[in-house]
Amino acid sequence: MEKYKLRKNNTILLYDYSINFSIKDNVKLEKKRFNMNKNKIKKRGQLSVDFVLAILFLMLVSLFIYYNALTFTNNTTDALIVDRMYSIADTFENYAILSYTKNETIVLKLKPIGDLGYVIHVSNKIINVSYKTLIVFTPTDNGVIISGSNIETAPVDIGKNISITVTIDKNNITICKELTINIT
């Protein structure tokens, strides 16, 4: 089956439609088509360069956001752990002060920070907290005495200070705070 048929009177039959043409019209039509195709090629080339530049820009922005998000996440995690360590130091001091001022024995339950254990160094005592640990604060005339299950005697006395150390990915993070009460 033919798609078109050329008749004797310069008429083409194309799917039951008739079109009259002359040789001049045909040449003009071909020139017009060539110029249109030439313009389309230029526009397509420009469009592809714009598209490539846009993709490269999006990749650059994505890498920047990805880097900042990962860096922010790591730093935020460390900051949250340090914040929790300061909170533990404040709680420890508050329990000691409360025990001394109320003249009562108080028990503090310490837990690890998530799955991270930590070491508390108070005056001449070291407390290892790798699971739930109970600390007993007993008041005396000049301060508070602490006792509990995981308390050891430290080789160095740090005075009226509290030091908490956590090991994260082979890095030791230590915070120190001066206490307002004597703890022995």
Short mmCIF file of N, CA and C in Angstrom, two decimals:
data_model
loop_
_atom_site.label_atom_id
_atom_site.label_comp_id
_atom_site.label_asym_id
_atom_site.label_seq_id
_atom_site.Cartn_x
_atom_site.Cartn_y
_atom_site.Cartn_z
N MET A 1 0.84 -1.18 0.00
CA MET A 1 0.00 0.00 0.00
C MET A 1 0.89 1.24 0.00
N GLU A 2 0.66 2.15 -0.91
CA GLU A 2 1.45 3.36 -1.03
C GLU A 2 0.90 4.43 -0.11
N LYS A 3 1.79 5.26 0.40
CA LYS A 3 1.36 6.34 1.27
C LYS A 3 0.87 7.54 0.48
N TYR A 4 1.43 7.75 -0.68
CA TYR A 4 0.97 8.85 -1.54
C TYR A 4 1.02 8.39 -2.98
N LYS A 5 0.34 9.16 -3.81
CA LYS A 5 0.29 8.83 -5.22
C LYS A 5 0.37 10.13 -6.01
N LEU A 6 1.27 10.19 -6.98
CA LEU A 6 1.42 11.37 -7.81
C LEU A 6 0.53 11.21 -9.04
N ARG A 7 -0.34 12.19 -9.25
CA ARG A 7 -1.24 12.15 -10.39
C ARG A 7 -0.64 12.96 -11.54
N LYS A 8 -1.27 12.86 -12.73
CA LYS A 8 -0.77 13.53 -13.93
C LYS A 8 -0.89 15.04 -13.84
N ASN A 9 -1.81 15.55 -13.08
CA ASN A 9 -2.04 17.00 -13.05
C ASN A 9 -1.31 17.66 -11.85
N ASN A 10 -0.14 17.14 -11.49
CA ASN A 10 0.67 17.68 -10.39
C ASN A 10 -0.09 17.70 -9.06
N THR A 11 -0.86 16.72 -8.82
CA THR A 11 -1.61 16.61 -7.58
C THR A 11 -1.14 15.34 -6.86
N ILE A 12 -0.94 15.47 -5.56
CA ILE A 12 -0.56 14.30 -4.75
C ILE A 12 -1.77 13.87 -3.97
N LEU A 13 -2.02 12.62 -3.98
CA LEU A 13 -3.11 12.06 -3.18
C LEU A 13 -2.46 11.46 -1.93
N LEU A 14 -2.78 12.01 -0.81
CA LEU A 14 -2.16 11.59 0.44
C LEU A 14 -3.26 11.30 1.45
N TYR A 15 -3.46 10.05 1.75
CA TYR A 15 -4.51 9.63 2.67
C TYR A 15 -5.85 10.31 2.36
N ASP A 16 -6.23 10.25 1.15
CA ASP A 16 -7.50 10.80 0.69
C ASP A 16 -7.56 12.32 0.71
N TYR A 17 -6.40 13.01 0.84
CA TYR A 17 -6.37 14.46 0.74
C TYR A 17 -5.60 14.81 -0.51
N SER A 18 -6.07 15.81 -1.22
CA SER A 18 -5.39 16.24 -2.45
C SER A 18 -4.68 17.56 -2.18
N ILE A 19 -3.43 17.68 -2.65
CA ILE A 19 -2.67 18.92 -2.50
C ILE A 19 -2.13 19.27 -3.88
N ASN A 20 -2.39 20.50 -4.34
CA ASN A 20 -1.84 20.98 -5.60
C ASN A 20 -0.53 21.68 -5.33
N PHE A 21 0.47 21.46 -6.16
CA PHE A 21 1.74 22.14 -5.97
C PHE A 21 2.41 22.33 -7.32
N SER A 22 3.36 23.25 -7.29
CA SER A 22 4.18 23.45 -8.48
C SER A 22 5.63 23.27 -8.07
N ILE A 23 6.51 23.25 -9.04
CA ILE A 23 7.93 23.03 -8.74
C ILE A 23 8.50 24.20 -7.95
N LYS A 24 8.10 25.45 -8.23
CA LYS A 24 8.58 26.62 -7.48
C LYS A 24 8.15 26.52 -6.02
N ASP A 25 6.90 26.16 -5.81
CA ASP A 25 6.39 26.02 -4.44
C ASP A 25 7.18 24.95 -3.68
N ASN A 26 7.51 23.91 -4.38
CA ASN A 26 8.23 22.82 -3.75
C ASN A 26 9.64 23.28 -3.30
N VAL A 27 10.35 24.05 -4.12
CA VAL A 27 11.68 24.56 -3.79
C VAL A 27 11.60 25.51 -2.60
N LYS A 28 10.60 26.42 -2.59
CA LYS A 28 10.43 27.35 -1.48
C LYS A 28 10.16 26.59 -0.17
N LEU A 29 9.33 25.58 -0.28
CA LEU A 29 8.97 24.79 0.89
C LEU A 29 10.19 24.07 1.46
N GLU A 30 11.04 23.54 0.56
CA GLU A 30 12.25 22.84 1.02
C GLU A 30 13.22 23.81 1.68
N LYS A 31 13.39 25.04 1.14
CA LYS A 31 14.26 26.05 1.75
C LYS A 31 13.75 26.43 3.13
N LYS A 32 12.45 26.59 3.23
CA LYS A 32 11.85 26.96 4.51
C LYS A 32 12.09 25.86 5.56
N ARG A 33 11.91 24.61 5.14
CA ARG A 33 12.13 23.48 6.05
C ARG A 33 13.59 23.43 6.50
N PHE A 34 14.52 23.66 5.60
CA PHE A 34 15.94 23.62 5.93
C PHE A 34 16.28 24.70 6.96
N ASN A 35 15.77 25.93 6.76
CA ASN A 35 16.04 27.02 7.69
C ASN A 35 15.42 26.74 9.06
N MET A 36 14.22 26.17 9.09
CA MET A 36 13.56 25.85 10.35
C MET A 36 14.36 24.78 11.10
N ASN A 37 14.83 23.78 10.37
CA ASN A 37 15.61 22.72 11.01
C ASN A 37 16.93 23.27 11.54
N LYS A 38 17.54 24.20 10.83
CA LYS A 38 18.79 24.81 11.25
C LYS A 38 18.58 25.58 12.55
N ASN A 39 17.49 26.34 12.66
CA ASN A 39 17.19 27.09 13.89
C ASN A 39 16.89 26.14 15.05
N LYS A 40 16.19 25.06 14.76
CA LYS A 40 15.87 24.09 15.81
C LYS A 40 17.13 23.46 16.37
N ILE A 41 18.09 23.19 15.49
CA ILE A 41 19.34 22.58 15.94
C ILE A 41 20.08 23.54 16.86
N LYS A 42 20.13 24.80 16.53
CA LYS A 42 20.80 25.79 17.37
C LYS A 42 20.10 25.88 18.73
N LYS A 43 18.81 25.93 18.72
CA LYS A 43 18.07 26.03 19.97
C LYS A 43 18.24 24.76 20.80
N ARG A 44 18.25 23.64 20.17
CA ARG A 44 18.45 22.40 20.91
C ARG A 44 19.83 22.36 21.56
N GLY A 45 20.84 22.79 20.85
CA GLY A 45 22.18 22.82 21.41
C GLY A 45 22.26 23.75 22.60
N GLN A 46 21.65 24.91 22.51
CA GLN A 46 21.63 25.85 23.61
C GLN A 46 20.87 25.27 24.79
N LEU A 47 19.79 24.59 24.52
CA LEU A 47 18.99 23.98 25.58
C LEU A 47 19.79 22.91 26.29
N SER A 48 20.56 22.12 25.58
CA SER A 48 21.32 21.05 26.22
C SER A 48 22.45 21.63 27.07
N VAL A 49 23.09 22.72 26.64
CA VAL A 49 24.13 23.35 27.44
C VAL A 49 23.51 23.92 28.71
N ASP A 50 22.36 24.57 28.59
CA ASP A 50 21.67 25.09 29.77
C ASP A 50 21.29 23.95 30.72
N PHE A 51 20.84 22.86 30.16
CA PHE A 51 20.44 21.71 30.97
C PHE A 51 21.64 21.15 31.73
N VAL A 52 22.77 21.02 31.06
CA VAL A 52 23.98 20.50 31.70
C VAL A 52 24.45 21.44 32.80
N LEU A 53 24.43 22.74 32.54
CA LEU A 53 24.82 23.71 33.57
C LEU A 53 23.87 23.66 34.76
N ALA A 54 22.59 23.51 34.50
CA ALA A 54 21.63 23.41 35.60
C ALA A 54 21.87 22.17 36.45
N ILE A 55 22.15 21.05 35.81
CA ILE A 55 22.43 19.80 36.55
C ILE A 55 23.70 19.95 37.37
N LEU A 56 24.74 20.55 36.80
CA LEU A 56 25.98 20.76 37.54
C LEU A 56 25.77 21.67 38.74
N PHE A 57 24.97 22.72 38.56
CA PHE A 57 24.66 23.61 39.68
C PHE A 57 23.90 22.88 40.78
N LEU A 58 22.92 22.06 40.38
CA LEU A 58 22.17 21.28 41.37
C LEU A 58 23.07 20.30 42.12
N MET A 59 24.00 19.69 41.40
CA MET A 59 24.95 18.78 42.05
C MET A 59 25.82 19.53 43.05
N LEU A 60 26.28 20.71 42.69
CA LEU A 60 27.11 21.51 43.57
C LEU A 60 26.35 21.90 44.84
N VAL A 61 25.13 22.35 44.67
CA VAL A 61 24.30 22.73 45.81
C VAL A 61 24.02 21.51 46.68
N SER A 62 23.71 20.37 46.07
CA SER A 62 23.44 19.15 46.82
C SER A 62 24.65 18.71 47.64
N LEU A 63 25.84 18.76 47.05
CA LEU A 63 27.06 18.40 47.78
C LEU A 63 27.30 19.33 48.96
N PHE A 64 27.06 20.61 48.76
CA PHE A 64 27.23 21.59 49.83
C PHE A 64 26.27 21.30 50.98
N ILE A 65 25.01 21.05 50.67
CA ILE A 65 24.00 20.74 51.70
C ILE A 65 24.35 19.43 52.39
N TYR A 66 24.73 18.42 51.63
CA TYR A 66 25.09 17.11 52.18
C TYR A 66 26.25 17.23 53.15
N TYR A 67 27.29 17.96 52.77
CA TYR A 67 28.46 18.14 53.63
C TYR A 67 28.07 18.86 54.92
N ASN A 68 27.30 19.94 54.80
CA ASN A 68 26.89 20.69 55.99
C ASN A 68 25.99 19.87 56.89
N ALA A 69 25.10 19.07 56.31
CA ALA A 69 24.21 18.25 57.13
C ALA A 69 24.99 17.20 57.90
N LEU A 70 25.95 16.55 57.26
CA LEU A 70 26.74 15.54 57.96
C LEU A 70 27.61 16.17 59.04
N THR A 71 28.26 17.27 58.73
CA THR A 71 29.09 17.94 59.71
C THR A 71 28.25 18.42 60.89
N PHE A 72 27.08 18.98 60.58
CA PHE A 72 26.18 19.45 61.62
C PHE A 72 25.72 18.30 62.51
N THR A 73 25.43 17.15 61.90
CA THR A 73 24.96 16.00 62.67
C THR A 73 26.04 15.51 63.62
N ASN A 74 27.28 15.37 63.16
CA ASN A 74 28.37 14.91 64.03
C ASN A 74 28.63 15.90 65.16
N ASN A 75 28.69 17.19 64.84
CA ASN A 75 28.94 18.20 65.86
C ASN A 75 27.78 18.30 66.83
N THR A 76 26.57 18.14 66.34
CA THR A 76 25.40 18.21 67.20
C THR A 76 25.39 17.05 68.17
N THR A 77 25.75 15.86 67.71
CA THR A 77 25.81 14.70 68.59
C THR A 77 26.81 14.92 69.70
N ASP A 78 28.01 15.40 69.37
CA ASP A 78 29.02 15.69 70.39
C ASP A 78 28.53 16.77 71.35
N ALA A 79 27.89 17.80 70.83
CA ALA A 79 27.38 18.87 71.69
C ALA A 79 26.30 18.36 72.64
N LEU A 80 25.45 17.48 72.16
CA LEU A 80 24.41 16.91 73.04
C LEU A 80 25.02 16.06 74.15
N ILE A 81 26.07 15.32 73.83
CA ILE A 81 26.75 14.51 74.84
C ILE A 81 27.41 15.41 75.89
N VAL A 82 28.08 16.46 75.45
CA VAL A 82 28.72 17.39 76.39
C VAL A 82 27.66 18.08 77.24
N ASP A 83 26.55 18.46 76.64
CA ASP A 83 25.45 19.07 77.39
C ASP A 83 24.94 18.11 78.47
N ARG A 84 24.81 16.85 78.11
CA ARG A 84 24.36 15.84 79.09
C ARG A 84 25.40 15.67 80.19
N MET A 85 26.68 15.76 79.87
CA MET A 85 27.73 15.66 80.89
C MET A 85 27.64 16.81 81.87
N TYR A 86 27.43 18.03 81.38
CA TYR A 86 27.26 19.18 82.28
C TYR A 86 26.01 19.02 83.14
N SER A 87 24.98 18.46 82.56
CA SER A 87 23.75 18.20 83.31
C SER A 87 24.01 17.21 84.45
N ILE A 88 24.79 16.17 84.18
CA ILE A 88 25.14 15.19 85.22
C ILE A 88 25.96 15.86 86.33
N ALA A 89 26.92 16.71 85.95
CA ALA A 89 27.74 17.41 86.94
C ALA A 89 26.86 18.32 87.81
N ASP A 90 25.93 19.04 87.19
CA ASP A 90 25.02 19.91 87.95
C ASP A 90 24.13 19.10 88.89
N THR A 91 23.60 17.99 88.40
CA THR A 91 22.75 17.13 89.23
C THR A 91 23.54 16.57 90.40
N PHE A 92 24.77 16.15 90.13
CA PHE A 92 25.63 15.60 91.18
C PHE A 92 25.84 16.66 92.27
N GLU A 93 26.18 17.88 91.86
CA GLU A 93 26.39 18.96 92.83
C GLU A 93 25.09 19.30 93.57
N ASN A 94 23.97 19.35 92.86
CA ASN A 94 22.69 19.68 93.50
C ASN A 94 22.30 18.65 94.56
N TYR A 95 22.53 17.36 94.26
CA TYR A 95 22.24 16.32 95.25
C TYR A 95 23.14 16.47 96.47
N ALA A 96 24.42 16.79 96.25
CA ALA A 96 25.34 16.98 97.38
C ALA A 96 24.90 18.16 98.25
N ILE A 97 24.53 19.28 97.61
CA ILE A 97 24.07 20.46 98.35
C ILE A 97 22.78 20.17 99.08
N LEU A 98 21.85 19.49 98.42
CA LEU A 98 20.57 19.15 99.04
C LEU A 98 20.77 18.23 100.25
N SER A 99 21.66 17.27 100.14
CA SER A 99 21.94 16.36 101.24
C SER A 99 22.55 17.13 102.42
N TYR A 100 23.45 18.05 102.14
CA TYR A 100 24.10 18.83 103.19
C TYR A 100 23.13 19.80 103.87
N THR A 101 22.33 20.52 103.07
CA THR A 101 21.43 21.52 103.66
C THR A 101 20.25 20.89 104.40
N LYS A 102 19.72 19.80 103.91
CA LYS A 102 18.59 19.13 104.57
C LYS A 102 19.05 18.15 105.65
N ASN A 103 20.36 17.90 105.69
CA ASN A 103 20.96 16.96 106.65
C ASN A 103 20.30 15.58 106.54
N GLU A 104 20.15 15.12 105.31
CA GLU A 104 19.55 13.80 105.05
C GLU A 104 20.42 13.04 104.07
N THR A 105 20.32 11.73 104.13
CA THR A 105 21.03 10.87 103.18
C THR A 105 20.16 10.75 101.92
N ILE A 106 20.79 10.99 100.78
CA ILE A 106 20.07 10.97 99.50
C ILE A 106 20.78 9.99 98.56
N VAL A 107 19.99 9.29 97.76
CA VAL A 107 20.54 8.33 96.79
C VAL A 107 20.30 8.88 95.38
N LEU A 108 21.35 8.88 94.58
CA LEU A 108 21.28 9.33 93.18
C LEU A 108 21.54 8.12 92.29
N LYS A 109 20.65 7.92 91.31
CA LYS A 109 20.83 6.83 90.35
C LYS A 109 21.38 7.42 89.05
N LEU A 110 22.58 6.99 88.68
CA LEU A 110 23.21 7.45 87.44
C LEU A 110 23.10 6.36 86.38
N LYS A 111 22.86 6.80 85.15
CA LYS A 111 22.78 5.88 84.01
C LYS A 111 23.77 6.33 82.95
N PRO A 112 24.19 5.41 82.09
CA PRO A 112 25.07 5.82 80.97
C PRO A 112 24.35 6.79 80.02
N ILE A 113 25.13 7.52 79.24
CA ILE A 113 24.56 8.42 78.23
C ILE A 113 24.34 7.58 76.99
N GLY A 114 23.12 7.12 76.80
CA GLY A 114 22.83 6.20 75.70
C GLY A 114 23.57 4.90 75.95
N ASP A 115 24.49 4.55 75.07
CA ASP A 115 25.32 3.36 75.29
C ASP A 115 26.76 3.74 75.67
N LEU A 116 26.98 5.02 75.98
CA LEU A 116 28.30 5.50 76.37
C LEU A 116 28.44 5.53 77.89
N GLY A 117 29.43 4.83 78.39
CA GLY A 117 29.75 4.92 79.80
C GLY A 117 30.65 6.12 80.03
N TYR A 118 30.75 6.55 81.28
CA TYR A 118 31.60 7.69 81.60
C TYR A 118 32.22 7.51 82.98
N VAL A 119 33.22 8.32 83.26
CA VAL A 119 33.94 8.26 84.53
C VAL A 119 33.81 9.62 85.21
N ILE A 120 33.37 9.60 86.47
CA ILE A 120 33.26 10.82 87.27
C ILE A 120 34.41 10.81 88.28
N HIS A 121 35.17 11.89 88.31
CA HIS A 121 36.26 12.04 89.28
C HIS A 121 35.90 13.20 90.19
N VAL A 122 35.64 12.88 91.47
CA VAL A 122 35.27 13.89 92.47
C VAL A 122 36.27 13.80 93.61
N SER A 123 36.90 14.90 93.93
CA SER A 123 37.96 15.00 94.95
C SER A 123 38.89 13.80 94.87
N ASN A 124 38.77 12.82 95.77
CA ASN A 124 39.68 11.67 95.73
C ASN A 124 38.96 10.37 95.37
N LYS A 125 37.81 10.46 94.69
CA LYS A 125 37.02 9.29 94.32
C LYS A 125 36.83 9.23 92.80
N ILE A 126 36.77 8.01 92.28
CA ILE A 126 36.47 7.79 90.86
C ILE A 126 35.24 6.89 90.79
N ILE A 127 34.25 7.31 90.00
CA ILE A 127 33.01 6.55 89.84
C ILE A 127 32.90 6.15 88.37
N ASN A 128 32.88 4.86 88.10
CA ASN A 128 32.70 4.36 86.73
C ASN A 128 31.22 4.08 86.51
N VAL A 129 30.65 4.75 85.51
CA VAL A 129 29.23 4.56 85.21
C VAL A 129 29.13 3.92 83.83
N SER A 130 28.99 2.60 83.81
CA SER A 130 28.80 1.90 82.54
C SER A 130 27.44 1.18 82.52
N TYR A 131 26.78 1.19 83.65
CA TYR A 131 25.40 0.69 83.79
C TYR A 131 24.79 1.45 84.97
N LYS A 132 23.55 1.15 85.34
CA LYS A 132 22.92 1.89 86.43
C LYS A 132 23.77 1.79 87.69
N THR A 133 24.09 2.96 88.24
CA THR A 133 24.96 3.04 89.41
C THR A 133 24.27 3.90 90.46
N LEU A 134 24.27 3.43 91.70
CA LEU A 134 23.68 4.18 92.81
C LEU A 134 24.78 4.86 93.60
N ILE A 135 24.59 6.15 93.86
CA ILE A 135 25.52 6.95 94.65
C ILE A 135 24.76 7.44 95.88
N VAL A 136 25.34 7.23 97.06
CA VAL A 136 24.71 7.64 98.32
C VAL A 136 25.44 8.86 98.84
N PHE A 137 24.71 9.95 99.09
CA PHE A 137 25.25 11.18 99.66
C PHE A 137 24.88 11.21 101.14
N THR A 138 25.91 11.21 102.00
CA THR A 138 25.69 11.24 103.44
C THR A 138 26.28 12.55 103.98
N PRO A 139 25.47 13.38 104.66
CA PRO A 139 25.98 14.68 105.14
C PRO A 139 26.90 14.52 106.35
N THR A 140 27.88 15.41 106.43
CA THR A 140 28.77 15.51 107.59
C THR A 140 28.84 16.98 108.00
N ASP A 141 29.67 17.30 108.99
CA ASP A 141 29.78 18.68 109.46
C ASP A 141 30.42 19.62 108.43
N ASN A 142 31.36 19.12 107.64
CA ASN A 142 32.07 20.01 106.70
C ASN A 142 31.83 19.63 105.23
N GLY A 143 30.78 18.89 104.92
CA GLY A 143 30.49 18.54 103.53
C GLY A 143 29.68 17.27 103.42
N VAL A 144 29.97 16.49 102.39
CA VAL A 144 29.19 15.29 102.10
C VAL A 144 30.18 14.16 101.81
N ILE A 145 29.83 12.97 102.28
CA ILE A 145 30.60 11.78 101.95
C ILE A 145 29.80 10.98 100.94
N ILE A 146 30.47 10.54 99.86
CA ILE A 146 29.77 9.73 98.87
C ILE A 146 30.23 8.28 98.98
N SER A 147 29.29 7.39 98.72
CA SER A 147 29.59 5.96 98.71
C SER A 147 28.71 5.30 97.67
N GLY A 148 29.06 4.10 97.28
CA GLY A 148 28.29 3.39 96.27
C GLY A 148 29.02 2.16 95.79
N SER A 149 28.46 1.53 94.77
CA SER A 149 29.00 0.26 94.32
C SER A 149 30.23 0.40 93.43
N ASN A 150 30.29 1.36 92.56
CA ASN A 150 31.40 1.48 91.60
C ASN A 150 32.37 2.60 91.96
N ILE A 151 32.54 2.88 93.23
CA ILE A 151 33.43 3.97 93.64
C ILE A 151 34.78 3.39 94.05
N GLU A 152 35.82 4.00 93.48
CA GLU A 152 37.19 3.61 93.79
C GLU A 152 37.94 4.83 94.30
N THR A 153 39.03 4.60 95.01
CA THR A 153 39.87 5.70 95.47
C THR A 153 40.80 6.11 94.33
N ALA A 154 40.84 7.43 94.10
CA ALA A 154 41.66 7.95 93.00
C ALA A 154 43.09 8.17 93.48
N PRO A 155 44.06 8.02 92.59
CA PRO A 155 45.46 8.27 92.98
C PRO A 155 45.75 9.75 93.19
N VAL A 156 44.92 10.63 92.60
CA VAL A 156 45.13 12.07 92.70
C VAL A 156 43.87 12.72 93.25
N ASP A 157 44.04 13.62 94.21
CA ASP A 157 42.90 14.37 94.75
C ASP A 157 42.76 15.67 93.97
N ILE A 158 41.60 15.90 93.38
CA ILE A 158 41.40 17.13 92.57
C ILE A 158 40.69 18.23 93.36
N GLY A 159 40.50 18.04 94.66
CA GLY A 159 39.92 19.09 95.51
C GLY A 159 38.43 19.24 95.32
N LYS A 160 37.96 20.50 95.36
CA LYS A 160 36.52 20.78 95.24
C LYS A 160 36.10 20.87 93.77
N ASN A 161 36.51 19.91 92.98
CA ASN A 161 36.18 19.90 91.56
C ASN A 161 35.52 18.57 91.21
N ILE A 162 34.76 18.61 90.13
CA ILE A 162 34.20 17.39 89.57
C ILE A 162 34.64 17.34 88.11
N SER A 163 35.06 16.17 87.68
CA SER A 163 35.51 15.97 86.31
C SER A 163 34.78 14.76 85.74
N ILE A 164 34.20 14.92 84.56
CA ILE A 164 33.51 13.80 83.91
C ILE A 164 34.18 13.57 82.55
N THR A 165 34.53 12.31 82.29
CA THR A 165 35.22 11.95 81.04
C THR A 165 34.42 10.89 80.30
N VAL A 166 34.21 11.13 79.00
CA VAL A 166 33.54 10.18 78.12
C VAL A 166 34.47 9.90 76.95
N THR A 167 34.53 8.64 76.53
CA THR A 167 35.33 8.29 75.35
C THR A 167 34.40 8.04 74.18
N ILE A 168 34.57 8.86 73.12
CA ILE A 168 33.74 8.75 71.91
C ILE A 168 34.70 8.52 70.74
N ASP A 169 34.57 7.39 70.08
CA ASP A 169 35.40 7.09 68.91
C ASP A 169 36.89 7.36 69.15
N LYS A 170 37.43 6.82 70.21
CA LYS A 170 38.84 6.95 70.58
C LYS A 170 39.24 8.36 70.98
N ASN A 171 38.27 9.25 71.18
CA ASN A 171 38.55 10.61 71.65
C ASN A 171 37.97 10.77 73.05
N ASN A 172 38.77 11.30 73.96
CA ASN A 172 38.29 11.56 75.32
C ASN A 172 37.75 12.97 75.40
N ILE A 173 36.53 13.10 75.88
CA ILE A 173 35.92 14.41 76.12
C ILE A 173 35.80 14.56 77.62
N THR A 174 36.38 15.61 78.16
CA THR A 174 36.37 15.82 79.61
C THR A 174 35.81 17.20 79.91
N ILE A 175 34.91 17.25 80.88
CA ILE A 175 34.42 18.54 81.37
C ILE A 175 34.82 18.64 82.84
N CYS A 176 35.06 19.85 83.31
CA CYS A 176 35.42 20.08 84.72
C CYS A 176 34.54 21.20 85.26
N LYS A 177 34.22 21.08 86.54
CA LYS A 177 33.40 22.09 87.19
C LYS A 177 33.86 22.22 88.63
N GLU A 178 33.89 23.44 89.12
CA GLU A 178 34.25 23.66 90.51
C GLU A 178 32.99 23.54 91.36
N LEU A 179 33.10 22.78 92.44
CA LEU A 179 31.95 22.55 93.33
C LEU A 179 31.92 23.58 94.45
N THR A 180 30.71 23.82 94.97
CA THR A 180 30.56 24.76 96.08
C THR A 180 30.55 24.07 97.43
N ILE A 181 30.67 22.74 97.43
CA ILE A 181 30.61 21.96 98.67
C ILE A 181 31.73 20.93 98.68
N ASN A 182 32.21 20.59 99.87
CA ASN A 182 33.26 19.57 100.01
C ASN A 182 32.64 18.19 99.88
N ILE A 183 33.21 17.38 99.01
CA ILE A 183 32.75 16.01 98.85
C ILE A 183 33.95 15.10 99.08
N THR A 184 33.79 14.15 99.98
CA THR A 184 34.88 13.20 100.26
C THR A 184 34.38 11.78 100.14
#
